[in-house]
Each structure stands twice: as structure tokens, then as C-alpha cells.
mmCIF file with all atom_site columns, C-alpha atoms in Angstrom:
data_model
loop_
_atom_site.group_PDB
_atom_site.id
_atom_site.type_symbol
_atom_site.label_atom_id
_atom_site.label_alt_id
_atom_site.label_comp_id
_atom_site.label_asym_id
_atom_site.label_entity_id
_atom_site.label_seq_id
_atom_site.pdbx_PDB_ins_code
_atom_site.Cartn_x
_atom_site.Cartn_y
_atom_site.Cartn_z
_atom_site.occupancy
_atom_site.B_iso_or_equiv
_atom_site.pdbx_formal_charge
_atom_site.auth_seq_id
_atom_site.auth_comp_id
_atom_site.auth_asym_id
_atom_site.auth_atom_id
_atom_site.pdbx_PDB_model_num
ATOM 1   C CA . MET A 1 1   ? 0.000   0.000  0.000   1.00 73.00 ? 1   MET A CA 1
ATOM 2   C CA . ALA A 1 2   ? 1.518   3.314  -1.097  1.00 86.00 ? 2   ALA A CA 1
ATOM 3   C CA . SER A 1 3   ? 1.598   6.137  1.439   1.00 91.00 ? 3   SER A CA 1
ATOM 4   C CA . VAL A 1 4   ? 0.505   9.678  0.567   1.00 95.00 ? 4   VAL A CA 1
ATOM 5   C CA . LEU A 1 5   ? 1.214   12.844 2.527   1.00 96.00 ? 5   LEU A CA 1
ATOM 6   C CA . VAL A 1 6   ? -1.560  15.383 1.856   1.00 96.00 ? 6   VAL A CA 1
ATOM 7   C CA . VAL A 1 7   ? -0.420  18.933 2.617   1.00 96.00 ? 7   VAL A CA 1
ATOM 8   C CA . GLU A 1 8   ? -3.602  21.013 2.795   1.00 94.00 ? 8   GLU A CA 1
ATOM 9   C CA . ASP A 1 9   ? -4.689  23.655 5.312   1.00 92.00 ? 9   ASP A CA 1
ATOM 10  C CA . ASP A 1 10  ? -8.451  23.551 4.593   1.00 91.00 ? 10  ASP A CA 1
ATOM 11  C CA . PRO A 1 11  ? -9.965  20.897 6.921   1.00 93.00 ? 11  PRO A CA 1
ATOM 12  C CA . VAL A 1 12  ? -12.936 20.247 4.624   1.00 92.00 ? 12  VAL A CA 1
ATOM 13  C CA . ILE A 1 13  ? -10.763 19.633 1.564   1.00 91.00 ? 13  ILE A CA 1
ATOM 14  C CA . ARG A 1 14  ? -8.299  17.659 3.681   1.00 91.00 ? 14  ARG A CA 1
ATOM 15  C CA . GLY A 1 15  ? -11.085 15.393 4.937   1.00 92.00 ? 15  GLY A CA 1
ATOM 16  C CA . ALA A 1 16  ? -12.408 14.855 1.415   1.00 92.00 ? 16  ALA A CA 1
ATOM 17  C CA . LEU A 1 17  ? -8.958  13.914 0.124   1.00 91.00 ? 17  LEU A CA 1
ATOM 18  C CA . ILE A 1 18  ? -8.440  11.472 2.973   1.00 92.00 ? 18  ILE A CA 1
ATOM 19  C CA . GLU A 1 19  ? -11.736 9.776  2.136   1.00 92.00 ? 19  GLU A CA 1
ATOM 20  C CA . VAL A 1 20  ? -11.048 9.603  -1.598  1.00 91.00 ? 20  VAL A CA 1
ATOM 21  C CA . LEU A 1 21  ? -7.461  8.389  -1.347  1.00 92.00 ? 21  LEU A CA 1
ATOM 22  C CA . THR A 1 22  ? -8.215  5.867  1.390   1.00 91.00 ? 22  THR A CA 1
ATOM 23  C CA . GLY A 1 23  ? -10.972 4.522  -0.849  1.00 89.00 ? 23  GLY A CA 1
ATOM 24  C CA . HIS A 1 24  ? -8.409  4.034  -3.616  1.00 89.00 ? 24  HIS A CA 1
ATOM 25  C CA . GLY A 1 25  ? -6.128  2.007  -1.352  1.00 88.00 ? 25  GLY A CA 1
ATOM 26  C CA . TYR A 1 26  ? -3.633  4.644  -0.199  1.00 90.00 ? 26  TYR A CA 1
ATOM 27  C CA . ALA A 1 27  ? -2.366  5.043  3.352   1.00 91.00 ? 27  ALA A CA 1
ATOM 28  C CA . VAL A 1 28  ? -2.923  8.750  4.002   1.00 94.00 ? 28  VAL A CA 1
ATOM 29  C CA . LYS A 1 29  ? -1.075  11.112 6.331   1.00 94.00 ? 29  LYS A CA 1
ATOM 30  C CA . THR A 1 30  ? -1.766  14.832 6.484   1.00 96.00 ? 30  THR A CA 1
ATOM 31  C CA . ALA A 1 31  ? -0.117  18.136 7.329   1.00 95.00 ? 31  ALA A CA 1
ATOM 32  C CA . HIS A 1 32  ? -1.752  21.544 7.363   1.00 93.00 ? 32  HIS A CA 1
ATOM 33  C CA . GLN A 1 33  ? 1.407   23.675 7.359   1.00 94.00 ? 33  GLN A CA 1
ATOM 34  C CA . GLY A 1 34  ? 4.616   23.720 5.358   1.00 93.00 ? 34  GLY A CA 1
ATOM 35  C CA . PHE A 1 35  ? 6.985   23.160 8.259   1.00 93.00 ? 35  PHE A CA 1
ATOM 36  C CA . GLU A 1 36  ? 4.839   20.288 9.507   1.00 94.00 ? 36  GLU A CA 1
ATOM 37  C CA . ALA A 1 37  ? 5.050   18.695 6.054   1.00 94.00 ? 37  ALA A CA 1
ATOM 38  C CA . LEU A 1 38  ? 8.837   19.025 5.981   1.00 94.00 ? 38  LEU A CA 1
ATOM 39  C CA . ARG A 1 39  ? 9.063   17.382 9.391   1.00 91.00 ? 39  ARG A CA 1
ATOM 40  C CA . GLU A 1 40  ? 6.888   14.473 8.231   1.00 91.00 ? 40  GLU A CA 1
ATOM 41  C CA . ILE A 1 41  ? 8.963   13.968 5.085   1.00 92.00 ? 41  ILE A CA 1
ATOM 42  C CA . THR A 1 42  ? 12.161  13.948 7.127   1.00 88.00 ? 42  THR A CA 1
ATOM 43  C CA . GLN A 1 43  ? 10.976  11.679 9.934   1.00 85.00 ? 43  GLN A CA 1
ATOM 44  C CA . ASP A 1 44  ? 8.603   9.282  8.143   1.00 86.00 ? 44  ASP A CA 1
ATOM 45  C CA . PRO A 1 45  ? 9.020   9.662  4.357   1.00 88.00 ? 45  PRO A CA 1
ATOM 46  C CA . PRO A 1 46  ? 5.867   8.975  2.310   1.00 92.00 ? 46  PRO A CA 1
ATOM 47  C CA . ASP A 1 47  ? 5.860   7.435  -1.151  1.00 92.00 ? 47  ASP A CA 1
ATOM 48  C CA . ILE A 1 48  ? 4.323   10.580 -2.675  1.00 94.00 ? 48  ILE A CA 1
ATOM 49  C CA . VAL A 1 49  ? 3.183   14.061 -1.617  1.00 96.00 ? 49  VAL A CA 1
ATOM 50  C CA . VAL A 1 50  ? 0.105   16.034 -2.633  1.00 96.00 ? 50  VAL A CA 1
ATOM 51  C CA . LEU A 1 51  ? 1.009   19.677 -2.005  1.00 96.00 ? 51  LEU A CA 1
ATOM 52  C CA . ASP A 1 52  ? -1.435  22.575 -1.888  1.00 93.00 ? 52  ASP A CA 1
ATOM 53  C CA . LEU A 1 53  ? 0.231   25.925 -2.545  1.00 90.00 ? 53  LEU A CA 1
ATOM 54  C CA . GLY A 1 54  ? -1.930  28.093 -0.269  1.00 89.00 ? 54  GLY A CA 1
ATOM 55  C CA . LEU A 1 55  ? -0.462  27.250 3.149   1.00 92.00 ? 55  LEU A CA 1
ATOM 56  C CA . PRO A 1 56  ? -0.678  29.489 6.226   1.00 92.00 ? 56  PRO A CA 1
ATOM 57  C CA . ASP A 1 57  ? 3.002   29.555 7.183   1.00 92.00 ? 57  ASP A CA 1
ATOM 58  C CA . LEU A 1 58  ? 4.940   29.289 3.893   1.00 91.00 ? 58  LEU A CA 1
ATOM 59  C CA . ASP A 1 59  ? 4.272   29.784 0.228   1.00 89.00 ? 59  ASP A CA 1
ATOM 60  C CA . GLY A 1 60  ? 3.762   26.379 -1.338  1.00 87.00 ? 60  GLY A CA 1
ATOM 61  C CA . ILE A 1 61  ? 6.463   26.839 -3.957  1.00 90.00 ? 61  ILE A CA 1
ATOM 62  C CA . ASP A 1 62  ? 8.967   27.552 -1.165  1.00 92.00 ? 62  ASP A CA 1
ATOM 63  C CA . VAL A 1 63  ? 7.837   24.333 0.522   1.00 93.00 ? 63  VAL A CA 1
ATOM 64  C CA . LEU A 1 64  ? 8.368   22.516 -2.782  1.00 93.00 ? 64  LEU A CA 1
ATOM 65  C CA . ARG A 1 65  ? 11.925  23.830 -3.040  1.00 91.00 ? 65  ARG A CA 1
ATOM 66  C CA . MET A 1 66  ? 12.607  22.847 0.584   1.00 92.00 ? 66  MET A CA 1
ATOM 67  C CA . ILE A 1 67  ? 11.266  19.337 -0.079  1.00 93.00 ? 67  ILE A CA 1
ATOM 68  C CA . ARG A 1 68  ? 13.643  19.061 -3.010  1.00 89.00 ? 68  ARG A CA 1
ATOM 69  C CA . GLY A 1 69  ? 16.445  20.088 -0.667  1.00 86.00 ? 69  GLY A CA 1
ATOM 70  C CA . ILE A 1 70  ? 15.861  17.082 1.589   1.00 86.00 ? 70  ILE A CA 1
ATOM 71  C CA . SER A 1 71  ? 14.134  14.403 -0.480  1.00 87.00 ? 71  SER A CA 1
ATOM 72  C CA . ARG A 1 72  ? 13.483  12.916 -3.920  1.00 86.00 ? 72  ARG A CA 1
ATOM 73  C CA . VAL A 1 73  ? 9.919   11.947 -2.994  1.00 92.00 ? 73  VAL A CA 1
ATOM 74  C CA . PRO A 1 74  ? 7.515   12.538 -5.920  1.00 93.00 ? 74  PRO A CA 1
ATOM 75  C CA . VAL A 1 75  ? 5.402   15.682 -5.458  1.00 95.00 ? 75  VAL A CA 1
ATOM 76  C CA . LEU A 1 76  ? 2.073   16.388 -7.141  1.00 95.00 ? 76  LEU A CA 1
ATOM 77  C CA . VAL A 1 77  ? 1.059   20.038 -6.728  1.00 94.00 ? 77  VAL A CA 1
ATOM 78  C CA . ALA A 1 78  ? -2.598  20.964 -6.349  1.00 88.00 ? 78  ALA A CA 1
ATOM 79  C CA . THR A 1 79  ? -3.038  24.554 -7.457  1.00 83.00 ? 79  THR A CA 1
ATOM 80  C CA . ALA A 1 80  ? -5.685  27.060 -8.466  1.00 82.00 ? 80  ALA A CA 1
ATOM 81  C CA . ARG A 1 81  ? -3.067  28.847 -10.579 1.00 76.00 ? 81  ARG A CA 1
ATOM 82  C CA . ASP A 1 82  ? -3.331  27.776 -14.203 1.00 78.00 ? 82  ASP A CA 1
ATOM 83  C CA . GLU A 1 83  ? -1.110  30.311 -15.973 1.00 83.00 ? 83  GLU A CA 1
ATOM 84  C CA . ASP A 1 84  ? 1.639   28.795 -18.121 1.00 81.00 ? 84  ASP A CA 1
ATOM 85  C CA . THR A 1 85  ? 4.353   30.789 -16.375 1.00 85.00 ? 85  THR A CA 1
ATOM 86  C CA . GLU A 1 86  ? 3.213   29.502 -12.985 1.00 83.00 ? 86  GLU A CA 1
ATOM 87  C CA . ILE A 1 87  ? 3.050   25.880 -14.137 1.00 84.00 ? 87  ILE A CA 1
ATOM 88  C CA . ILE A 1 88  ? 6.530   26.165 -15.665 1.00 85.00 ? 88  ILE A CA 1
ATOM 89  C CA . ARG A 1 89  ? 7.806   27.667 -12.405 1.00 85.00 ? 89  ARG A CA 1
ATOM 90  C CA . LEU A 1 90  ? 6.358   24.756 -10.411 1.00 87.00 ? 90  LEU A CA 1
ATOM 91  C CA . LEU A 1 91  ? 7.875   22.111 -12.678 1.00 86.00 ? 91  LEU A CA 1
ATOM 92  C CA . ASN A 1 92  ? 11.244  23.856 -12.655 1.00 85.00 ? 92  ASN A CA 1
ATOM 93  C CA . ALA A 1 93  ? 11.101  24.007 -8.853  1.00 86.00 ? 93  ALA A CA 1
ATOM 94  C CA . GLY A 1 94  ? 10.819  20.217 -8.693  1.00 87.00 ? 94  GLY A CA 1
ATOM 95  C CA . ALA A 1 95  ? 7.148   19.247 -9.048  1.00 91.00 ? 95  ALA A CA 1
ATOM 96  C CA . ASP A 1 96  ? 6.609   15.862 -10.720 1.00 90.00 ? 96  ASP A CA 1
ATOM 97  C CA . ASP A 1 97  ? 3.072   16.747 -11.821 1.00 90.00 ? 97  ASP A CA 1
ATOM 98  C CA . TYR A 1 98  ? 0.322   19.241 -11.073 1.00 90.00 ? 98  TYR A CA 1
ATOM 99  C CA . MET A 1 99  ? -3.469  19.465 -11.043 1.00 90.00 ? 99  MET A CA 1
ATOM 100 C CA . VAL A 1 100 ? -5.522  22.621 -11.359 1.00 87.00 ? 100 VAL A CA 1
ATOM 101 C CA . LYS A 1 101 ? -8.400  22.946 -8.901  1.00 84.00 ? 101 LYS A CA 1
ATOM 102 C CA . PRO A 1 102 ? -11.160 21.914 -8.903  1.00 85.00 ? 102 PRO A CA 1
ATOM 103 C CA . PHE A 1 103 ? -10.549 18.277 -9.790  1.00 85.00 ? 103 PHE A CA 1
ATOM 104 C CA . SER A 1 104 ? -12.246 14.962 -9.073  1.00 85.00 ? 104 SER A CA 1
ATOM 105 C CA . GLY A 1 105 ? -10.992 12.428 -6.560  1.00 83.00 ? 105 GLY A CA 1
ATOM 106 C CA . GLY A 1 106 ? -10.777 9.809  -9.285  1.00 84.00 ? 106 GLY A CA 1
ATOM 107 C CA . GLN A 1 107 ? -8.574  12.014 -11.425 1.00 87.00 ? 107 GLN A CA 1
ATOM 108 C CA . LEU A 1 108 ? -6.279  12.701 -8.457  1.00 90.00 ? 108 LEU A CA 1
ATOM 109 C CA . ALA A 1 109 ? -5.936  8.987  -7.680  1.00 89.00 ? 109 ALA A CA 1
ATOM 110 C CA . ALA A 1 110 ? -5.157  8.249  -11.341 1.00 88.00 ? 110 ALA A CA 1
ATOM 111 C CA . ARG A 1 111 ? -2.511  11.000 -11.484 1.00 89.00 ? 111 ARG A CA 1
ATOM 112 C CA . LEU A 1 112 ? -0.893  9.709  -8.289  1.00 92.00 ? 112 LEU A CA 1
ATOM 113 C CA . ALA A 1 113 ? -0.746  6.197  -9.707  1.00 90.00 ? 113 ALA A CA 1
ATOM 114 C CA . ALA A 1 114 ? 0.847   7.523  -12.910 1.00 88.00 ? 114 ALA A CA 1
ATOM 115 C CA . VAL A 1 115 ? 3.503   9.481  -11.010 1.00 89.00 ? 115 VAL A CA 1
ATOM 116 C CA . LEU A 1 116 ? 4.306   6.455  -8.857  1.00 88.00 ? 116 LEU A CA 1
ATOM 117 C CA . ARG A 1 117 ? 4.638   4.282  -11.972 1.00 84.00 ? 117 ARG A CA 1
ATOM 118 C CA . ARG A 1 118 ? 7.070   6.757  -13.509 1.00 79.00 ? 118 ARG A CA 1
ATOM 119 C CA . SER A 1 119 ? 9.150   7.016  -10.358 1.00 74.00 ? 119 SER A CA 1
ATOM 120 C CA . GLY A 1 120 ? 9.194   3.294  -9.544  1.00 63.00 ? 120 GLY A CA 1
ATOM 121 C CA . PRO A 1 121 ? 10.507  1.223  -12.467 1.00 47.00 ? 121 PRO A CA 1
ATOM 122 C CA . ALA A 1 122 ? 13.982  2.731  -12.743 1.00 43.00 ? 122 ALA A CA 1
ATOM 123 C CA . GLU A 1 123 ? 14.648  1.807  -9.149  1.00 44.00 ? 123 GLU A CA 1
ATOM 124 C CA . ALA A 1 124 ? 12.991  -1.596 -9.435  1.00 42.00 ? 124 ALA A CA 1
ATOM 125 C CA . GLU A 1 125 ? 14.866  -2.547 -12.594 1.00 43.00 ? 125 GLU A CA 1
ATOM 126 C CA . ALA A 1 126 ? 18.255  -1.322 -11.476 1.00 44.00 ? 126 ALA A CA 1
ATOM 127 C CA . GLU A 1 127 ? 20.921  -3.888 -10.724 1.00 56.00 ? 127 GLU A CA 1
ATOM 128 C CA . ARG A 1 128 ? 21.577  -4.452 -7.060  1.00 65.00 ? 128 ARG A CA 1
ATOM 129 C CA . ARG A 1 129 ? 24.300  -2.137 -5.808  1.00 73.00 ? 129 ARG A CA 1
ATOM 130 C CA . PRO A 1 130 ? 27.148  -3.511 -3.692  1.00 85.00 ? 130 PRO A CA 1
ATOM 131 C CA . VAL A 1 131 ? 27.165  -3.148 0.074   1.00 90.00 ? 131 VAL A CA 1
ATOM 132 C CA . LEU A 1 132 ? 29.741  -0.559 1.151   1.00 92.00 ? 132 LEU A CA 1
ATOM 133 C CA . GLN A 1 133 ? 32.067  -1.469 4.019   1.00 93.00 ? 133 GLN A CA 1
ATOM 134 C CA . VAL A 1 134 ? 34.257  1.289  5.471   1.00 92.00 ? 134 VAL A CA 1
ATOM 135 C CA . ALA A 1 135 ? 36.000  0.163  8.672   1.00 92.00 ? 135 ALA A CA 1
ATOM 136 C CA . GLU A 1 136 ? 33.088  -0.459 11.093  1.00 94.00 ? 136 GLU A CA 1
ATOM 137 C CA . LEU A 1 137 ? 30.552  1.245  8.806   1.00 95.00 ? 137 LEU A CA 1
ATOM 138 C CA . ARG A 1 138 ? 28.353  -1.036 6.686   1.00 94.00 ? 138 ARG A CA 1
ATOM 139 C CA . ILE A 1 139 ? 26.006  0.642  4.203   1.00 94.00 ? 139 ILE A CA 1
ATOM 140 C CA . ASP A 1 140 ? 23.491  -1.210 2.034   1.00 92.00 ? 140 ASP A CA 1
ATOM 141 C CA . PRO A 1 141 ? 22.294  1.224  -0.674  1.00 86.00 ? 141 PRO A CA 1
ATOM 142 C CA . ASP A 1 142 ? 19.394  -0.961 -1.825  1.00 80.00 ? 142 ASP A CA 1
ATOM 143 C CA . ALA A 1 143 ? 18.067  -1.868 1.620   1.00 82.00 ? 143 ALA A CA 1
ATOM 144 C CA . ARG A 1 144 ? 18.838  1.738  2.684   1.00 86.00 ? 144 ARG A CA 1
ATOM 145 C CA . THR A 1 145 ? 20.345  0.592  5.964   1.00 92.00 ? 145 THR A CA 1
ATOM 146 C CA . ALA A 1 146 ? 23.531  1.725  7.663   1.00 94.00 ? 146 ALA A CA 1
ATOM 147 C CA . HIS A 1 147 ? 25.245  -0.005 10.585  1.00 96.00 ? 147 HIS A CA 1
ATOM 148 C CA . LEU A 1 148 ? 28.124  1.137  12.761  1.00 95.00 ? 148 LEU A CA 1
ATOM 149 C CA . ALA A 1 149 ? 29.877  -1.696 14.616  1.00 93.00 ? 149 ALA A CA 1
ATOM 150 C CA . GLY A 1 150 ? 26.759  -3.834 14.139  1.00 92.00 ? 150 GLY A CA 1
ATOM 151 C CA . ARG A 1 151 ? 24.359  -1.175 15.427  1.00 94.00 ? 151 ARG A CA 1
ATOM 152 C CA . GLU A 1 152 ? 21.797  0.141  12.953  1.00 93.00 ? 152 GLU A CA 1
ATOM 153 C CA . LEU A 1 153 ? 21.856  3.907  12.558  1.00 94.00 ? 153 LEU A CA 1
ATOM 154 C CA . SER A 1 154 ? 18.593  5.827  12.493  1.00 92.00 ? 154 SER A CA 1
ATOM 155 C CA . LEU A 1 155 ? 19.103  8.153  9.533   1.00 89.00 ? 155 LEU A CA 1
ATOM 156 C CA . THR A 1 156 ? 16.791  10.425 7.607   1.00 86.00 ? 156 THR A CA 1
ATOM 157 C CA . ARG A 1 157 ? 16.526  9.819  3.882   1.00 82.00 ? 157 ARG A CA 1
ATOM 158 C CA . ARG A 1 158 ? 18.909  12.664 3.056   1.00 85.00 ? 158 ARG A CA 1
ATOM 159 C CA . GLU A 1 159 ? 21.395  11.716 5.800   1.00 90.00 ? 159 GLU A CA 1
ATOM 160 C CA . PHE A 1 160 ? 21.519  8.206  4.357   1.00 91.00 ? 160 PHE A CA 1
ATOM 161 C CA . ASP A 1 161 ? 22.000  9.524  0.810   1.00 90.00 ? 161 ASP A CA 1
ATOM 162 C CA . LEU A 1 162 ? 24.862  11.736 1.978   1.00 93.00 ? 162 LEU A CA 1
ATOM 163 C CA . LEU A 1 163 ? 26.587  8.978  3.949   1.00 95.00 ? 163 LEU A CA 1
ATOM 164 C CA . ALA A 1 164 ? 26.237  6.461  1.112   1.00 94.00 ? 164 ALA A CA 1
ATOM 165 C CA . TYR A 1 165 ? 27.615  8.952  -1.395  1.00 94.00 ? 165 TYR A CA 1
ATOM 166 C CA . LEU A 1 166 ? 30.641  9.780  0.751   1.00 95.00 ? 166 LEU A CA 1
ATOM 167 C CA . ALA A 1 167 ? 31.257  6.063  1.414   1.00 94.00 ? 167 ALA A CA 1
ATOM 168 C CA . ALA A 1 168 ? 31.126  5.353  -2.321  1.00 93.00 ? 168 ALA A CA 1
ATOM 169 C CA . HIS A 1 169 ? 33.811  8.030  -2.737  1.00 93.00 ? 169 HIS A CA 1
ATOM 170 C CA . ALA A 1 170 ? 35.801  7.067  0.364   1.00 93.00 ? 170 ALA A CA 1
ATOM 171 C CA . ASP A 1 171 ? 39.170  8.785  0.831   1.00 94.00 ? 171 ASP A CA 1
ATOM 172 C CA . GLN A 1 172 ? 38.243  11.352 -1.830  1.00 95.00 ? 172 GLN A CA 1
ATOM 173 C CA . VAL A 1 173 ? 37.720  14.989 -0.916  1.00 95.00 ? 173 VAL A CA 1
ATOM 174 C CA . VAL A 1 174 ? 34.319  15.947 -2.353  1.00 94.00 ? 174 VAL A CA 1
ATOM 175 C CA . SER A 1 175 ? 33.270  19.579 -2.644  1.00 94.00 ? 175 SER A CA 1
ATOM 176 C CA . ARG A 1 176 ? 29.964  20.786 -1.230  1.00 92.00 ? 176 ARG A CA 1
ATOM 177 C CA . LYS A 1 177 ? 28.919  21.966 -4.687  1.00 90.00 ? 177 LYS A CA 1
ATOM 178 C CA . ARG A 1 178 ? 29.469  18.476 -6.083  1.00 92.00 ? 178 ARG A CA 1
ATOM 179 C CA . ILE A 1 179 ? 27.468  16.969 -3.223  1.00 91.00 ? 179 ILE A CA 1
ATOM 180 C CA . LEU A 1 180 ? 24.585  19.377 -3.865  1.00 88.00 ? 180 LEU A CA 1
ATOM 181 C CA . ALA A 1 181 ? 24.655  18.502 -7.556  1.00 86.00 ? 181 ALA A CA 1
ATOM 182 C CA . GLU A 1 182 ? 24.916  14.711 -7.186  1.00 87.00 ? 182 GLU A CA 1
ATOM 183 C CA . VAL A 1 183 ? 23.122  13.962 -3.895  1.00 86.00 ? 183 VAL A CA 1
ATOM 184 C CA . TRP A 1 184 ? 20.570  16.772 -3.695  1.00 82.00 ? 184 TRP A CA 1
ATOM 185 C CA . GLN A 1 185 ? 20.462  17.196 -7.489  1.00 76.00 ? 185 GLN A CA 1
ATOM 186 C CA . GLN A 1 186 ? 20.034  20.892 -6.700  1.00 72.00 ? 186 GLN A CA 1
ATOM 187 C CA . PRO A 1 187 ? 23.407  22.550 -7.453  1.00 67.00 ? 187 PRO A CA 1
ATOM 188 C CA . TYR A 1 188 ? 22.079  26.028 -6.708  1.00 69.00 ? 188 TYR A CA 1
ATOM 189 C CA . LEU A 1 189 ? 21.153  25.335 -3.085  1.00 70.00 ? 189 LEU A CA 1
ATOM 190 C CA . GLU A 1 190 ? 23.177  27.079 -0.408  1.00 76.00 ? 190 GLU A CA 1
ATOM 191 C CA . GLU A 1 191 ? 26.258  25.117 0.696   1.00 78.00 ? 191 GLU A CA 1
ATOM 192 C CA . PRO A 1 192 ? 25.351  25.304 4.436   1.00 84.00 ? 192 PRO A CA 1
ATOM 193 C CA . THR A 1 193 ? 22.584  22.786 3.574   1.00 84.00 ? 193 THR A CA 1
ATOM 194 C CA . VAL A 1 194 ? 25.318  20.149 3.370   1.00 90.00 ? 194 VAL A CA 1
ATOM 195 C CA . ASP A 1 195 ? 26.856  21.220 6.678   1.00 89.00 ? 195 ASP A CA 1
ATOM 196 C CA . VAL A 1 196 ? 23.530  20.913 8.517   1.00 89.00 ? 196 VAL A CA 1
ATOM 197 C CA . HIS A 1 197 ? 23.168  17.289 7.404   1.00 90.00 ? 197 HIS A CA 1
ATOM 198 C CA . LEU A 1 198 ? 26.853  16.610 7.981   1.00 93.00 ? 198 LEU A CA 1
ATOM 199 C CA . SER A 1 199 ? 26.527  17.824 11.563  1.00 93.00 ? 199 SER A CA 1
ATOM 200 C CA . ALA A 1 200 ? 23.537  15.523 12.126  1.00 92.00 ? 200 ALA A CA 1
ATOM 201 C CA . LEU A 1 201 ? 25.466  12.589 10.640  1.00 94.00 ? 201 LEU A CA 1
ATOM 202 C CA . ARG A 1 202 ? 28.427  13.249 12.928  1.00 94.00 ? 202 ARG A CA 1
ATOM 203 C CA . ARG A 1 203 ? 26.188  13.149 15.994  1.00 94.00 ? 203 ARG A CA 1
ATOM 204 C CA . LYS A 1 204 ? 24.741  9.810  14.915  1.00 94.00 ? 204 LYS A CA 1
ATOM 205 C CA . LEU A 1 205 ? 28.217  8.429  14.241  1.00 95.00 ? 205 LEU A CA 1
ATOM 206 C CA . GLY A 1 206 ? 29.298  9.562  17.725  1.00 95.00 ? 206 GLY A CA 1
ATOM 207 C CA . GLU A 1 207 ? 31.922  12.020 16.559  1.00 95.00 ? 207 GLU A CA 1
ATOM 208 C CA . LYS A 1 208 ? 32.542  15.774 16.519  1.00 91.00 ? 208 LYS A CA 1
ATOM 209 C CA . ALA A 1 209 ? 33.853  18.143 13.861  1.00 90.00 ? 209 ALA A CA 1
ATOM 210 C CA . SER A 1 210 ? 36.736  18.988 16.198  1.00 91.00 ? 210 SER A CA 1
ATOM 211 C CA . ASP A 1 211 ? 37.556  15.289 16.670  1.00 92.00 ? 211 ASP A CA 1
ATOM 212 C CA . PRO A 1 212 ? 36.349  13.420 13.560  1.00 93.00 ? 212 PRO A CA 1
ATOM 213 C CA . ARG A 1 213 ? 36.623  9.694  13.084  1.00 93.00 ? 213 ARG A CA 1
ATOM 214 C CA . TYR A 1 214 ? 35.048  9.130  9.659   1.00 95.00 ? 214 TYR A CA 1
ATOM 215 C CA . LEU A 1 215 ? 33.853  12.517 8.384   1.00 96.00 ? 215 LEU A CA 1
ATOM 216 C CA . HIS A 1 216 ? 36.714  14.929 7.858   1.00 95.00 ? 216 HIS A CA 1
ATOM 217 C CA . THR A 1 217 ? 36.346  18.493 6.610   1.00 93.00 ? 217 THR A CA 1
ATOM 218 C CA . VAL A 1 218 ? 39.205  19.698 4.420   1.00 92.00 ? 218 VAL A CA 1
ATOM 219 C CA . ARG A 1 219 ? 39.106  23.457 4.851   1.00 89.00 ? 219 ARG A CA 1
ATOM 220 C CA . GLY A 1 220 ? 38.359  25.349 1.666   1.00 86.00 ? 220 GLY A CA 1
ATOM 221 C CA . ILE A 1 221 ? 38.004  22.160 -0.399  1.00 91.00 ? 221 ILE A CA 1
ATOM 222 C CA . GLY A 1 222 ? 35.306  19.808 0.853   1.00 93.00 ? 222 GLY A CA 1
ATOM 223 C CA . ILE A 1 223 ? 34.522  16.663 2.845   1.00 95.00 ? 223 ILE A CA 1
ATOM 224 C CA . LYS A 1 224 ? 36.175  13.253 2.998   1.00 95.00 ? 224 LYS A CA 1
ATOM 225 C CA . LEU A 1 225 ? 35.024  9.976  4.531   1.00 95.00 ? 225 LEU A CA 1
ATOM 226 C CA . VAL A 1 226 ? 38.199  8.156  5.534   1.00 94.00 ? 226 VAL A CA 1
ATOM 227 C CA . THR A 1 227 ? 38.655  4.389  5.383   1.00 89.00 ? 227 THR A CA 1
ATOM 228 C CA . THR A 1 228 ? 41.138  4.175  8.249   1.00 84.00 ? 228 THR A CA 1
ATOM 229 C CA . PRO A 1 229 ? 39.615  6.172  11.119  1.00 72.00 ? 229 PRO A CA 1
#
């Protein structure tokens, strides 16, 4: 059963979407504010997001850009804005599809299924990637699990992506710009985005920037995960 996060501030519309999507076999979670949605995506990633643009705390397109900063989850935008320039702006900001209000529940369910089909096969058909072993770190890219000395690490989706990328390039100094381009796939994000996730990773690995074991910062150049901590 695919999980959907519905980001909608209107309780009536939110209730209607829950009913429709549940009836079509989706497990539905909801958020009524942008920051709440970002927290849900970070802590319990859904399979797909339905994002309304008219949120009380943030503009929906800013929420979309923030989602793209932390996740590759497919996003379908529900909008009342049907101008070409606005639709182009949404797609360029990272939307996978959009629907112009009003729309039927059946059409929404069909669009969600289509987006999930497009996002699923490439991953399903890909060859299994090798498990990465760096000293006491063991990272399984396909199972999306990471263990340190036999203990499973509780990582967000983006923290895992960052750790797996650095492990795949172990002993190489990788610039923040390259990480943003290849892990976030958003080269124009601010570089401190990487440092925020790097700091969280260090805490979970039990190390500090001042006394690193695996994650070393090379001043002015980038970041290196070392194989002999």
C-alpha cells in the first residue's frame, strides 16, 4: 500500500482527500502547514506528496523547493493557478506533476498512480548495488540501511543519501557543490545545507567536527570519509 502525505490547510478539503485516497487504497497522512510537512517527510518519508500551494506559514512553492532540498519523494502540486508561467515555475522548482483545482478524486488517484509508476521502475529494474564497508561502517544502498559496529543507525533519507555517497567516494575529498549537484540534485542550493546534514550525521556516528573519526572536513576544499579512522 503506497503512502501519501496530503499537505492542505483547509480541513474540509483535507477530509475529502483522505476519504477519496483511502478509498483508492492509499495510506494517508496529512499536514496543514509547510513546516509540519517538511518534518513528516524527514521523519517518516511517504511514497508521494500532494502539495497545496496556499499554506498558512509558507508559500507552497517555497515548501516545494525545501522538499527538493531534503528528499526525492515525488510531489504532485494541487493549485488554483493555471497560468503557463506559474506551471513552468512549479515544474522547474521540482514538481513531478500538477493538477488545477477543482478536480475529481478519481482524477487525483489516477494521477498519483501515474507518477508512482514513472518514479518506480527505474529503481525496481536497477541492478543491485554492492554493500559498502568502510571500517566499522556497513552501508546497504538498496536496503537503505547503515550499521556502525553492528548497530543500525537511524538516519533520515537525506542523511543516508549523503553517507552512502561519501562512502562510495571514500578517501576522496568531495566539494559541497558536487554533493549538492549529485546527492541533492540541486546545485544552486546554499552550501550550508550540506553542513547541517553533515553535523547531524556526525552526531549519529558519535563524533565531533573537532575530533572526527570518519567525516573529515578539508578546509576550503570539501569533505572526505576516511577508510582508516
